[in-house]
């Protein structure tokens, strides 16, 4: 598992923090999970490894049990939920059954478009 440093993985603890995170960073990925979700625990390390090649993507992790308002504000009905934002606008969402290969291709396309 990659080292979780301040630049790469941010623990977000409120909807206000989410809003600030999205305003601060051009390319963001939000990962919403719950502590009791075994799928969430299995996917996160794989997702972080996949994202190591994309230094301009900032990753925010939200514990939906702690930040219950995330469900209402971002219409999160199941976990894990992955949302990708560019300039504060949601461009991609995947939930429950995350296909990392497909997600990787989509992230690569968006990243190359923005930073190439």
mmCIF file with all atom_site columns, C-alpha atoms in Angstrom:
data_model
loop_
_atom_site.group_PDB
_atom_site.id
_atom_site.type_symbol
_atom_site.label_atom_id
_atom_site.label_alt_id
_atom_site.label_comp_id
_atom_site.label_asym_id
_atom_site.label_entity_id
_atom_site.label_seq_id
_atom_site.pdbx_PDB_ins_code
_atom_site.Cartn_x
_atom_site.Cartn_y
_atom_site.Cartn_z
_atom_site.occupancy
_atom_site.B_iso_or_equiv
_atom_site.pdbx_formal_charge
_atom_site.auth_seq_id
_atom_site.auth_comp_id
_atom_site.auth_asym_id
_atom_site.auth_atom_id
_atom_site.pdbx_PDB_model_num
ATOM 1   C CA . UNK A 1 1   ? 0.000   0.000  0.000   1.00 0.00 ? 1   UNK A CA 1
ATOM 2   C CA . UNK A 1 2   ? 1.377   3.444  -0.853  1.00 0.00 ? 2   UNK A CA 1
ATOM 3   C CA . UNK A 1 3   ? 2.339   5.757  1.937   1.00 0.00 ? 3   UNK A CA 1
ATOM 4   C CA . UNK A 1 4   ? -0.603  7.911  2.934   1.00 0.00 ? 4   UNK A CA 1
ATOM 5   C CA . UNK A 1 5   ? 0.809   11.428 3.041   1.00 0.00 ? 5   UNK A CA 1
ATOM 6   C CA . UNK A 1 6   ? -0.952  14.744 3.374   1.00 0.00 ? 6   UNK A CA 1
ATOM 7   C CA . UNK A 1 7   ? -0.777  15.439 -0.364  1.00 0.00 ? 7   UNK A CA 1
ATOM 8   C CA . UNK A 1 8   ? -2.125  12.074 -1.423  1.00 0.00 ? 8   UNK A CA 1
ATOM 9   C CA . UNK A 1 9   ? -4.877  11.028 1.013   1.00 0.00 ? 9   UNK A CA 1
ATOM 10  C CA . UNK A 1 10  ? -6.932  13.454 3.052   1.00 0.00 ? 10  UNK A CA 1
ATOM 11  C CA . UNK A 1 11  ? -9.324  12.344 5.776   1.00 0.00 ? 11  UNK A CA 1
ATOM 12  C CA . UNK A 1 12  ? -12.380 14.573 5.473   1.00 0.00 ? 12  UNK A CA 1
ATOM 13  C CA . UNK A 1 13  ? -14.658 14.944 8.486   1.00 0.00 ? 13  UNK A CA 1
ATOM 14  C CA . UNK A 1 14  ? -17.452 17.308 7.439   1.00 0.00 ? 14  UNK A CA 1
ATOM 15  C CA . UNK A 1 15  ? -19.413 18.509 4.431   1.00 0.00 ? 15  UNK A CA 1
ATOM 16  C CA . UNK A 1 16  ? -17.735 21.912 4.823   1.00 0.00 ? 16  UNK A CA 1
ATOM 17  C CA . UNK A 1 17  ? -14.332 20.210 4.563   1.00 0.00 ? 17  UNK A CA 1
ATOM 18  C CA . UNK A 1 18  ? -15.503 18.414 1.416   1.00 0.00 ? 18  UNK A CA 1
ATOM 19  C CA . UNK A 1 19  ? -16.582 21.716 -0.145  1.00 0.00 ? 19  UNK A CA 1
ATOM 20  C CA . UNK A 1 20  ? -13.242 23.326 0.747   1.00 0.00 ? 20  UNK A CA 1
ATOM 21  C CA . UNK A 1 21  ? -11.311 20.344 -0.600  1.00 0.00 ? 21  UNK A CA 1
ATOM 22  C CA . UNK A 1 22  ? -13.159 20.531 -3.930  1.00 0.00 ? 22  UNK A CA 1
ATOM 23  C CA . UNK A 1 23  ? -12.504 24.286 -4.214  1.00 0.00 ? 23  UNK A CA 1
ATOM 24  C CA . UNK A 1 24  ? -8.827  23.946 -3.339  1.00 0.00 ? 24  UNK A CA 1
ATOM 25  C CA . UNK A 1 25  ? -7.883  21.210 -5.825  1.00 0.00 ? 25  UNK A CA 1
ATOM 26  C CA . UNK A 1 26  ? -8.500  21.076 -9.567  1.00 0.00 ? 26  UNK A CA 1
ATOM 27  C CA . UNK A 1 27  ? -8.717  17.262 -9.823  1.00 0.00 ? 27  UNK A CA 1
ATOM 28  C CA . UNK A 1 28  ? -10.221 15.424 -6.846  1.00 0.00 ? 28  UNK A CA 1
ATOM 29  C CA . UNK A 1 29  ? -11.361 11.911 -6.125  1.00 0.00 ? 29  UNK A CA 1
ATOM 30  C CA . UNK A 1 30  ? -13.682 11.382 -3.168  1.00 0.00 ? 30  UNK A CA 1
ATOM 31  C CA . UNK A 1 31  ? -13.862 7.899  -1.667  1.00 0.00 ? 31  UNK A CA 1
ATOM 32  C CA . UNK A 1 32  ? -16.865 7.323  0.600   1.00 0.00 ? 32  UNK A CA 1
ATOM 33  C CA . UNK A 1 33  ? -16.840 4.249  2.800   1.00 0.00 ? 33  UNK A CA 1
ATOM 34  C CA . UNK A 1 34  ? -18.054 2.858  6.117   1.00 0.00 ? 34  UNK A CA 1
ATOM 35  C CA . UNK A 1 35  ? -15.950 1.052  8.740   1.00 0.00 ? 35  UNK A CA 1
ATOM 36  C CA . UNK A 1 36  ? -18.075 -2.120 8.599   1.00 0.00 ? 36  UNK A CA 1
ATOM 37  C CA . UNK A 1 37  ? -17.819 -2.391 4.780   1.00 0.00 ? 37  UNK A CA 1
ATOM 38  C CA . UNK A 1 38  ? -15.345 -5.130 3.897   1.00 0.00 ? 38  UNK A CA 1
ATOM 39  C CA . UNK A 1 39  ? -15.499 -4.253 0.195   1.00 0.00 ? 39  UNK A CA 1
ATOM 40  C CA . UNK A 1 40  ? -14.529 -0.676 1.071   1.00 0.00 ? 40  UNK A CA 1
ATOM 41  C CA . UNK A 1 41  ? -11.479 -1.910 2.964   1.00 0.00 ? 41  UNK A CA 1
ATOM 42  C CA . UNK A 1 42  ? -10.457 -4.153 0.057   1.00 0.00 ? 42  UNK A CA 1
ATOM 43  C CA . UNK A 1 43  ? -10.795 -1.518 -2.663  1.00 0.00 ? 43  UNK A CA 1
ATOM 44  C CA . UNK A 1 44  ? -9.090  1.462  -1.018  1.00 0.00 ? 44  UNK A CA 1
ATOM 45  C CA . UNK A 1 45  ? -5.515  0.084  -1.085  1.00 0.00 ? 45  UNK A CA 1
ATOM 46  C CA . UNK A 1 46  ? -5.947  -1.008 -4.714  1.00 0.00 ? 46  UNK A CA 1
ATOM 47  C CA . UNK A 1 47  ? -7.334  2.396  -5.619  1.00 0.00 ? 47  UNK A CA 1
ATOM 48  C CA . UNK A 1 48  ? -4.418  4.183  -3.959  1.00 0.00 ? 48  UNK A CA 1
ATOM 49  C CA . UNK A 1 49  ? -1.920  2.013  -5.820  1.00 0.00 ? 49  UNK A CA 1
ATOM 50  C CA . UNK A 1 50  ? -3.702  2.778  -9.089  1.00 0.00 ? 50  UNK A CA 1
ATOM 51  C CA . UNK A 1 51  ? -3.548  6.519  -8.366  1.00 0.00 ? 51  UNK A CA 1
ATOM 52  C CA . UNK A 1 52  ? 0.192   6.606  -7.594  1.00 0.00 ? 52  UNK A CA 1
ATOM 53  C CA . UNK A 1 53  ? 0.822   7.466  -11.265 1.00 0.00 ? 53  UNK A CA 1
ATOM 54  C CA . UNK A 1 54  ? -1.330  10.598 -11.042 1.00 0.00 ? 54  UNK A CA 1
ATOM 55  C CA . UNK A 1 55  ? 0.330   13.128 -8.726  1.00 0.00 ? 55  UNK A CA 1
ATOM 56  C CA . UNK A 1 56  ? -2.148  15.898 -9.574  1.00 0.00 ? 56  UNK A CA 1
ATOM 57  C CA . UNK A 1 57  ? -5.134  13.939 -8.240  1.00 0.00 ? 57  UNK A CA 1
ATOM 58  C CA . UNK A 1 58  ? -6.023  14.691 -4.643  1.00 0.00 ? 58  UNK A CA 1
ATOM 59  C CA . UNK A 1 59  ? -7.870  11.941 -2.805  1.00 0.00 ? 59  UNK A CA 1
ATOM 60  C CA . UNK A 1 60  ? -10.370 12.644 -0.061  1.00 0.00 ? 60  UNK A CA 1
ATOM 61  C CA . UNK A 1 61  ? -11.617 9.827  2.157   1.00 0.00 ? 61  UNK A CA 1
ATOM 62  C CA . UNK A 1 62  ? -14.982 10.243 3.853   1.00 0.00 ? 62  UNK A CA 1
ATOM 63  C CA . UNK A 1 63  ? -16.275 7.908  6.532   1.00 0.00 ? 63  UNK A CA 1
ATOM 64  C CA . UNK A 1 64  ? -20.035 8.017  5.874   1.00 0.00 ? 64  UNK A CA 1
ATOM 65  C CA . UNK A 1 65  ? -20.706 6.854  9.428   1.00 0.00 ? 65  UNK A CA 1
ATOM 66  C CA . UNK A 1 66  ? -18.953 9.953  10.757  1.00 0.00 ? 66  UNK A CA 1
ATOM 67  C CA . UNK A 1 67  ? -20.113 12.397 8.049   1.00 0.00 ? 67  UNK A CA 1
ATOM 68  C CA . UNK A 1 68  ? -23.727 11.332 7.681   1.00 0.00 ? 68  UNK A CA 1
ATOM 69  C CA . UNK A 1 69  ? -24.623 14.477 5.707   1.00 0.00 ? 69  UNK A CA 1
ATOM 70  C CA . UNK A 1 70  ? -22.532 13.191 2.781   1.00 0.00 ? 70  UNK A CA 1
ATOM 71  C CA . UNK A 1 71  ? -25.480 11.005 1.770   1.00 0.00 ? 71  UNK A CA 1
ATOM 72  C CA . UNK A 1 72  ? -27.827 13.955 1.429   1.00 0.00 ? 72  UNK A CA 1
ATOM 73  C CA . UNK A 1 73  ? -25.376 16.476 -0.045  1.00 0.00 ? 73  UNK A CA 1
ATOM 74  C CA . UNK A 1 74  ? -23.792 14.128 -2.615  1.00 0.00 ? 74  UNK A CA 1
ATOM 75  C CA . UNK A 1 75  ? -26.602 11.567 -3.039  1.00 0.00 ? 75  UNK A CA 1
ATOM 76  C CA . UNK A 1 76  ? -24.514 8.670  -1.737  1.00 0.00 ? 76  UNK A CA 1
ATOM 77  C CA . UNK A 1 77  ? -26.783 5.681  -1.214  1.00 0.00 ? 77  UNK A CA 1
ATOM 78  C CA . UNK A 1 78  ? -24.258 2.845  -1.058  1.00 0.00 ? 78  UNK A CA 1
ATOM 79  C CA . UNK A 1 79  ? -20.607 2.300  -0.267  1.00 0.00 ? 79  UNK A CA 1
ATOM 80  C CA . UNK A 1 80  ? -18.026 2.308  -1.529  1.00 0.00 ? 80  UNK A CA 1
ATOM 81  C CA . UNK A 1 81  ? -18.740 5.333  -3.682  1.00 0.00 ? 81  UNK A CA 1
ATOM 82  C CA . UNK A 1 82  ? -16.047 6.970  -5.779  1.00 0.00 ? 82  UNK A CA 1
ATOM 83  C CA . UNK A 1 83  ? -16.683 10.430 -7.202  1.00 0.00 ? 83  UNK A CA 1
ATOM 84  C CA . UNK A 1 84  ? -14.304 12.330 -9.453  1.00 0.00 ? 84  UNK A CA 1
ATOM 85  C CA . UNK A 1 85  ? -14.450 16.122 -9.587  1.00 0.00 ? 85  UNK A CA 1
ATOM 86  C CA . UNK A 1 86  ? -12.687 18.518 -11.924 1.00 0.00 ? 86  UNK A CA 1
ATOM 87  C CA . UNK A 1 87  ? -12.839 22.202 -11.030 1.00 0.00 ? 87  UNK A CA 1
ATOM 88  C CA . UNK A 1 88  ? -15.522 21.398 -8.444  1.00 0.00 ? 88  UNK A CA 1
ATOM 89  C CA . UNK A 1 89  ? -17.841 19.661 -10.899 1.00 0.00 ? 89  UNK A CA 1
ATOM 90  C CA . UNK A 1 90  ? -18.608 15.951 -10.677 1.00 0.00 ? 90  UNK A CA 1
ATOM 91  C CA . UNK A 1 91  ? -17.520 14.120 -13.833 1.00 0.00 ? 91  UNK A CA 1
ATOM 92  C CA . UNK A 1 92  ? -17.623 10.479 -12.837 1.00 0.00 ? 92  UNK A CA 1
ATOM 93  C CA . UNK A 1 93  ? -19.209 8.313  -10.179 1.00 0.00 ? 93  UNK A CA 1
ATOM 94  C CA . UNK A 1 94  ? -19.029 4.641  -9.455  1.00 0.00 ? 94  UNK A CA 1
ATOM 95  C CA . UNK A 1 95  ? -20.437 2.830  -6.475  1.00 0.00 ? 95  UNK A CA 1
ATOM 96  C CA . UNK A 1 96  ? -20.949 -0.530 -4.887  1.00 0.00 ? 96  UNK A CA 1
ATOM 97  C CA . UNK A 1 97  ? -19.445 -2.644 -7.697  1.00 0.00 ? 97  UNK A CA 1
ATOM 98  C CA . UNK A 1 98  ? -16.240 -0.779 -8.521  1.00 0.00 ? 98  UNK A CA 1
ATOM 99  C CA . UNK A 1 99  ? -14.456 -1.961 -11.663 1.00 0.00 ? 99  UNK A CA 1
ATOM 100 C CA . UNK A 1 100 ? -10.916 -0.733 -11.121 1.00 0.00 ? 100 UNK A CA 1
ATOM 101 C CA . UNK A 1 101 ? -9.715  -1.475 -14.665 1.00 0.00 ? 101 UNK A CA 1
ATOM 102 C CA . UNK A 1 102 ? -12.529 0.575  -16.180 1.00 0.00 ? 102 UNK A CA 1
ATOM 103 C CA . UNK A 1 103 ? -12.036 3.326  -13.602 1.00 0.00 ? 103 UNK A CA 1
ATOM 104 C CA . UNK A 1 104 ? -8.302  3.389  -14.357 1.00 0.00 ? 104 UNK A CA 1
ATOM 105 C CA . UNK A 1 105 ? -8.961  3.925  -18.068 1.00 0.00 ? 105 UNK A CA 1
ATOM 106 C CA . UNK A 1 106 ? -11.411 6.733  -17.356 1.00 0.00 ? 106 UNK A CA 1
ATOM 107 C CA . UNK A 1 107 ? -9.062  8.440  -14.885 1.00 0.00 ? 107 UNK A CA 1
ATOM 108 C CA . UNK A 1 108 ? -6.185  8.139  -17.352 1.00 0.00 ? 108 UNK A CA 1
ATOM 109 C CA . UNK A 1 109 ? -8.245  9.792  -20.107 1.00 0.00 ? 109 UNK A CA 1
ATOM 110 C CA . UNK A 1 110 ? -9.322  12.687 -17.912 1.00 0.00 ? 110 UNK A CA 1
ATOM 111 C CA . UNK A 1 111 ? -5.827  13.139 -16.468 1.00 0.00 ? 111 UNK A CA 1
ATOM 112 C CA . UNK A 1 112 ? -4.141  13.162 -19.856 1.00 0.00 ? 112 UNK A CA 1
ATOM 113 C CA . UNK A 1 113 ? -6.687  15.640 -21.169 1.00 0.00 ? 113 UNK A CA 1
ATOM 114 C CA . UNK A 1 114 ? -6.009  18.030 -18.262 1.00 0.00 ? 114 UNK A CA 1
ATOM 115 C CA . UNK A 1 115 ? -2.258  17.656 -17.799 1.00 0.00 ? 115 UNK A CA 1
ATOM 116 C CA . UNK A 1 116 ? -0.804  16.744 -21.197 1.00 0.00 ? 116 UNK A CA 1
#
